[in-house]
Amino acid sequence: DAGVTQSPTHLIKTRGQHVTLRCSPISGHKSVSWYQQVLGQGPQFIFQYYEKEERGRGNFPDRFSARQFPNYSSELNVNALLLGDSALYLCASSLAGVGYGYTFGSGTRLTVV
Amino acid sequence: AQRVTQPEKLLSVFKGAPVELKCNYSYSGSPELFWYVQYSRQRLQLLLRHISRESIKGFTADLNKGETSFHLKKPFAQEEDSAMYYCALSGNTGFQKLVFGTGTRLLVSP
């Protein structure tokens, strides 16, 4: 089993640009969640999707959006990047809801300059 | 409000010493509590959850609803326990986000 895979692993963008991060869940997992981890802090919830529907949204601006595809993979999009968006973005997959536990990917390190 | 507090940024102990990583939480209702661990250059992984009531790698954690705590304990620390530890909570039904604490770095010296 490949586990949760995220791409790219590292990314450098300029302020104002747009970025797309990708996540492939564990085979059979239908739920994908996104978290932002700023240096020195714990991960913060951004979105959760299940069966292509948004099931939860954290306290992030509308510049952040996501979607889930029929194969359960997911994309996180961030528009009009700010310096403060620099962080490790983590994807977690689960069979369904919270009772099934979450498995995290290694993350995408985004640096905004 | 849902909140997880880990008061110690760094906990440094010697090999063989007991370890207690503190976690306090705030949640209206019955939460699920978790401990996640991140070893150097590895991904975040689940260590244990309170509903399992199991011991993983010698670690245990008991949910104390009166004190709203979920401290992680190990009687004899090993060097390989050195890692970043995060306490997290979620609701216990449906689709719930994980709320993480800021983490405690455990350093076990020989």
Short mmCIF file of C-alpha atoms in Angstrom, two decimals:
data_model
loop_
_atom_site.label_atom_id
_atom_site.label_comp_id
_atom_site.label_asym_id
_atom_site.label_seq_id
_atom_site.Cartn_x
_atom_site.Cartn_y
_atom_site.Cartn_z
CA ASP A 1 0.00 0.00 0.00
CA ALA A 2 1.50 3.34 -1.05
CA GLY A 3 -0.10 5.27 1.77
CA VAL A 4 -1.25 8.84 1.36
CA THR A 5 0.80 10.52 -1.35
CA GLN A 6 1.15 14.26 -1.82
CA SER A 7 2.71 16.26 -4.62
CA PRO A 8 4.79 18.22 -4.99
CA THR A 9 6.95 17.75 -1.90
CA HIS A 10 8.36 21.27 -2.04
CA LEU A 11 7.22 24.41 -3.81
CA ILE A 12 8.37 28.02 -3.97
CA LYS A 13 5.91 30.65 -5.16
CA THR A 14 5.82 34.43 -5.36
CA ARG A 15 3.30 36.60 -3.54
CA GLY A 16 0.09 36.95 -5.53
CA GLN A 17 0.53 33.69 -7.43
CA HIS A 18 -1.77 30.70 -7.37
CA VAL A 19 -0.85 27.19 -6.19
CA THR A 20 -2.41 23.74 -6.53
CA LEU A 21 -1.48 20.92 -4.18
CA ARG A 22 -2.46 17.33 -4.82
CA CYS A 23 -3.28 14.35 -2.64
CA SER A 24 -3.98 10.69 -3.37
CA PRO A 25 -5.59 8.84 -0.47
CA ILE A 26 -5.00 5.27 0.57
CA SER A 27 -6.80 2.88 -1.73
CA GLY A 28 -10.36 2.44 -0.48
CA HIS A 29 -10.38 5.62 1.59
CA LYS A 30 -13.20 7.94 0.58
CA SER A 31 -12.50 10.90 2.85
CA VAL A 32 -9.72 13.44 2.43
CA SER A 33 -8.87 16.28 4.79
CA TRP A 34 -6.39 19.14 4.43
CA TYR A 35 -4.39 20.75 7.23
CA GLN A 36 -1.98 23.66 7.37
CA GLN A 37 1.00 23.43 9.70
CA VAL A 38 2.90 26.63 10.30
CA LEU A 39 6.35 26.29 11.84
CA GLY A 40 6.11 25.80 15.58
CA GLN A 41 2.38 25.10 15.56
CA GLY A 42 0.17 22.05 15.37
CA PRO A 43 -1.74 21.29 12.17
CA GLN A 44 -4.85 23.42 11.56
CA PHE A 45 -7.89 22.07 9.76
CA ILE A 46 -8.69 23.57 6.36
CA PHE A 47 -11.17 21.26 4.58
CA GLN A 48 -12.70 17.81 4.68
CA TYR A 49 -14.27 16.02 1.72
CA TYR A 50 -16.19 12.77 1.54
CA GLU A 51 -17.59 11.28 -1.64
CA LYS A 52 -16.74 14.52 -3.46
CA GLU A 53 -18.78 16.65 -1.10
CA GLU A 54 -17.39 19.20 1.33
CA ARG A 55 -18.11 18.02 4.87
CA GLY A 56 -16.23 20.65 6.82
CA ARG A 57 -14.36 23.89 6.42
CA GLY A 58 -11.95 25.55 8.82
CA ASN A 59 -11.41 29.22 9.51
CA PHE A 60 -9.53 30.06 6.33
CA PRO A 61 -10.23 32.83 3.78
CA ASP A 62 -12.02 32.21 0.50
CA ARG A 63 -8.64 32.24 -1.24
CA PHE A 64 -8.46 28.62 -0.12
CA SER A 65 -10.56 26.10 -2.02
CA ALA A 66 -10.51 22.37 -2.60
CA ARG A 67 -12.23 19.61 -4.45
CA GLN A 68 -12.35 15.85 -4.52
CA PHE A 69 -12.44 13.80 -7.69
CA PRO A 70 -14.35 10.58 -8.52
CA ASN A 71 -11.22 8.54 -7.75
CA TYR A 72 -11.19 10.22 -4.28
CA SER A 73 -7.99 12.14 -4.93
CA SER A 74 -8.09 15.80 -3.97
CA GLU A 75 -6.67 19.20 -4.82
CA LEU A 76 -6.13 22.17 -2.57
CA ASN A 77 -5.99 25.52 -4.33
CA VAL A 78 -4.74 28.76 -2.86
CA ASN A 79 -5.13 32.03 -4.75
CA ALA A 80 -3.38 35.37 -4.29
CA LEU A 81 -0.65 33.86 -2.14
CA LEU A 82 0.55 35.78 0.91
CA LEU A 83 3.80 35.39 2.79
CA GLY A 84 1.77 34.00 5.68
CA ASP A 85 0.63 31.08 3.55
CA SER A 86 4.11 29.60 3.84
CA ALA A 87 3.60 26.32 5.67
CA LEU A 88 3.54 22.56 5.45
CA TYR A 89 0.26 21.42 3.94
CA LEU A 90 -0.84 18.00 5.08
CA CYS A 91 -3.39 15.70 3.56
CA ALA A 92 -5.09 12.98 5.62
CA SER A 93 -7.29 10.20 4.37
CA SER A 94 -9.87 8.07 6.12
CA LEU A 95 -12.32 5.35 5.21
CA ALA A 96 -15.16 7.63 6.18
CA GLY A 97 -15.73 9.68 9.32
CA VAL A 98 -13.76 10.21 12.47
CA GLY A 99 -14.34 6.77 13.92
CA TYR A 100 -12.10 5.22 11.29
CA GLY A 101 -8.99 7.24 12.07
CA TYR A 102 -6.88 9.41 9.80
CA THR A 103 -3.65 8.58 7.95
CA PHE A 104 -1.45 11.52 7.04
CA GLY A 105 0.74 12.13 4.04
CA SER A 106 4.25 13.59 4.24
CA GLY A 107 3.03 17.00 3.21
CA THR A 108 3.88 19.71 0.72
CA ARG A 109 6.23 22.42 1.97
CA LEU A 110 5.09 25.71 0.43
CA THR A 111 7.33 28.75 0.62
CA VAL A 112 5.96 32.10 -0.53
CA VAL A 113 8.57 34.77 -1.28
CA ALA B 1 -14.66 26.38 21.84
CA GLN B 2 -12.53 23.39 20.96
CA ARG B 3 -9.00 23.75 22.22
CA VAL B 4 -6.02 21.55 23.04
CA THR B 5 -3.25 22.83 25.26
CA GLN B 6 0.19 21.28 25.52
CA PRO B 7 2.02 23.43 28.03
CA GLU B 8 5.53 22.14 27.37
CA LYS B 9 7.32 22.91 24.12
CA LEU B 10 10.26 20.73 25.10
CA LEU B 11 10.64 17.85 27.52
CA SER B 12 14.13 16.53 28.05
CA VAL B 13 14.73 13.32 30.02
CA PHE B 14 17.38 10.66 30.39
CA LYS B 15 16.99 7.13 29.08
CA GLY B 16 15.13 4.98 31.57
CA ALA B 17 13.39 7.91 33.25
CA PRO B 18 9.58 8.16 33.36
CA VAL B 19 7.90 10.46 30.88
CA GLU B 20 4.66 12.40 31.10
CA LEU B 21 3.56 14.64 28.25
CA LYS B 22 0.72 16.88 29.35
CA CYS B 23 -2.42 17.57 27.38
CA ASN B 24 -5.48 19.51 28.49
CA TYR B 25 -8.52 20.10 26.38
CA SER B 26 -11.65 22.20 26.13
CA TYR B 27 -14.70 20.74 24.40
CA SER B 28 -18.42 20.92 24.95
CA GLY B 29 -19.58 17.34 24.65
CA SER B 30 -17.81 14.01 24.50
CA PRO B 31 -14.64 14.26 22.45
CA GLU B 32 -12.35 11.65 21.05
CA LEU B 33 -8.76 12.18 22.13
CA PHE B 34 -5.66 11.16 20.24
CA TRP B 35 -1.90 11.27 20.49
CA TYR B 36 0.02 11.66 17.23
CA VAL B 37 3.79 11.33 16.92
CA GLN B 38 6.21 12.62 14.33
CA TYR B 39 9.68 11.09 14.30
CA SER B 40 12.49 12.94 12.55
CA ARG B 41 11.94 13.08 8.79
CA GLN B 42 8.80 10.95 9.03
CA ARG B 43 5.15 11.70 8.58
CA LEU B 44 2.68 12.37 11.36
CA GLN B 45 1.29 9.07 12.61
CA LEU B 46 -1.31 8.00 15.14
CA LEU B 47 0.20 6.73 18.38
CA LEU B 48 -2.95 5.96 20.32
CA ARG B 49 -6.57 6.98 20.86
CA HIS B 50 -8.45 6.99 24.12
CA ILE B 51 -11.27 4.70 23.03
CA SER B 52 -8.78 1.92 22.28
CA ARG B 53 -7.41 1.92 25.81
CA GLU B 54 -4.29 0.19 24.54
CA SER B 55 -0.58 0.59 25.10
CA ILE B 56 1.54 1.39 22.06
CA LYS B 57 5.34 1.27 22.29
CA GLY B 58 4.93 1.32 26.06
CA PHE B 59 2.93 4.54 26.04
CA THR B 60 -0.45 4.87 27.70
CA ALA B 61 -2.89 7.74 28.08
CA ASP B 62 -5.94 7.98 30.28
CA LEU B 63 -8.79 10.35 29.63
CA ASN B 64 -9.67 12.29 32.79
CA LYS B 65 -12.95 14.03 32.08
CA GLY B 66 -12.98 15.78 35.45
CA GLU B 67 -9.64 17.44 34.81
CA THR B 68 -10.18 17.52 31.02
CA SER B 69 -6.77 15.98 30.54
CA PHE B 70 -5.27 13.25 28.39
CA HIS B 71 -1.66 12.99 29.50
CA LEU B 72 0.70 10.60 27.72
CA LYS B 73 2.88 8.45 29.94
CA LYS B 74 5.69 5.96 29.65
CA PRO B 75 7.45 4.45 32.66
CA PHE B 76 10.90 4.08 31.07
CA ALA B 77 11.87 6.35 28.18
CA GLN B 78 14.02 5.07 25.32
CA GLU B 79 16.22 7.11 22.98
CA GLU B 80 14.02 6.08 20.04
CA ASP B 81 11.09 7.84 21.72
CA SER B 82 12.64 11.18 20.83
CA ALA B 83 10.10 12.86 18.57
CA MET B 84 7.43 15.54 18.34
CA TYR B 85 4.19 14.58 20.07
CA TYR B 86 0.83 16.17 19.32
CA CYS B 87 -2.34 15.78 21.32
CA ALA B 88 -5.54 16.14 19.29
CA LEU B 89 -9.28 15.95 19.75
CA SER B 90 -12.33 15.58 17.58
CA GLY B 91 -16.04 15.10 18.00
CA ASN B 92 -17.12 11.49 18.23
CA THR B 93 -19.67 11.21 15.44
CA GLY B 94 -19.80 11.81 11.72
CA PHE B 95 -17.24 13.92 9.98
CA GLN B 96 -15.17 15.83 12.47
CA LYS B 97 -12.01 17.85 12.18
CA LEU B 98 -9.00 17.13 14.31
CA VAL B 99 -7.97 19.98 16.60
CA PHE B 100 -4.28 19.76 17.47
CA GLY B 101 -2.20 21.18 20.26
CA THR B 102 1.05 22.98 19.54
CA GLY B 103 3.09 19.87 20.26
CA THR B 104 5.79 18.83 22.71
CA ARG B 105 9.24 17.82 21.60
CA LEU B 106 10.51 14.89 23.64
CA LEU B 107 14.25 14.50 23.79
CA VAL B 108 15.61 11.36 25.43
CA SER B 109 19.32 11.48 26.16
CA PRO B 110 21.55 8.44 26.76
#
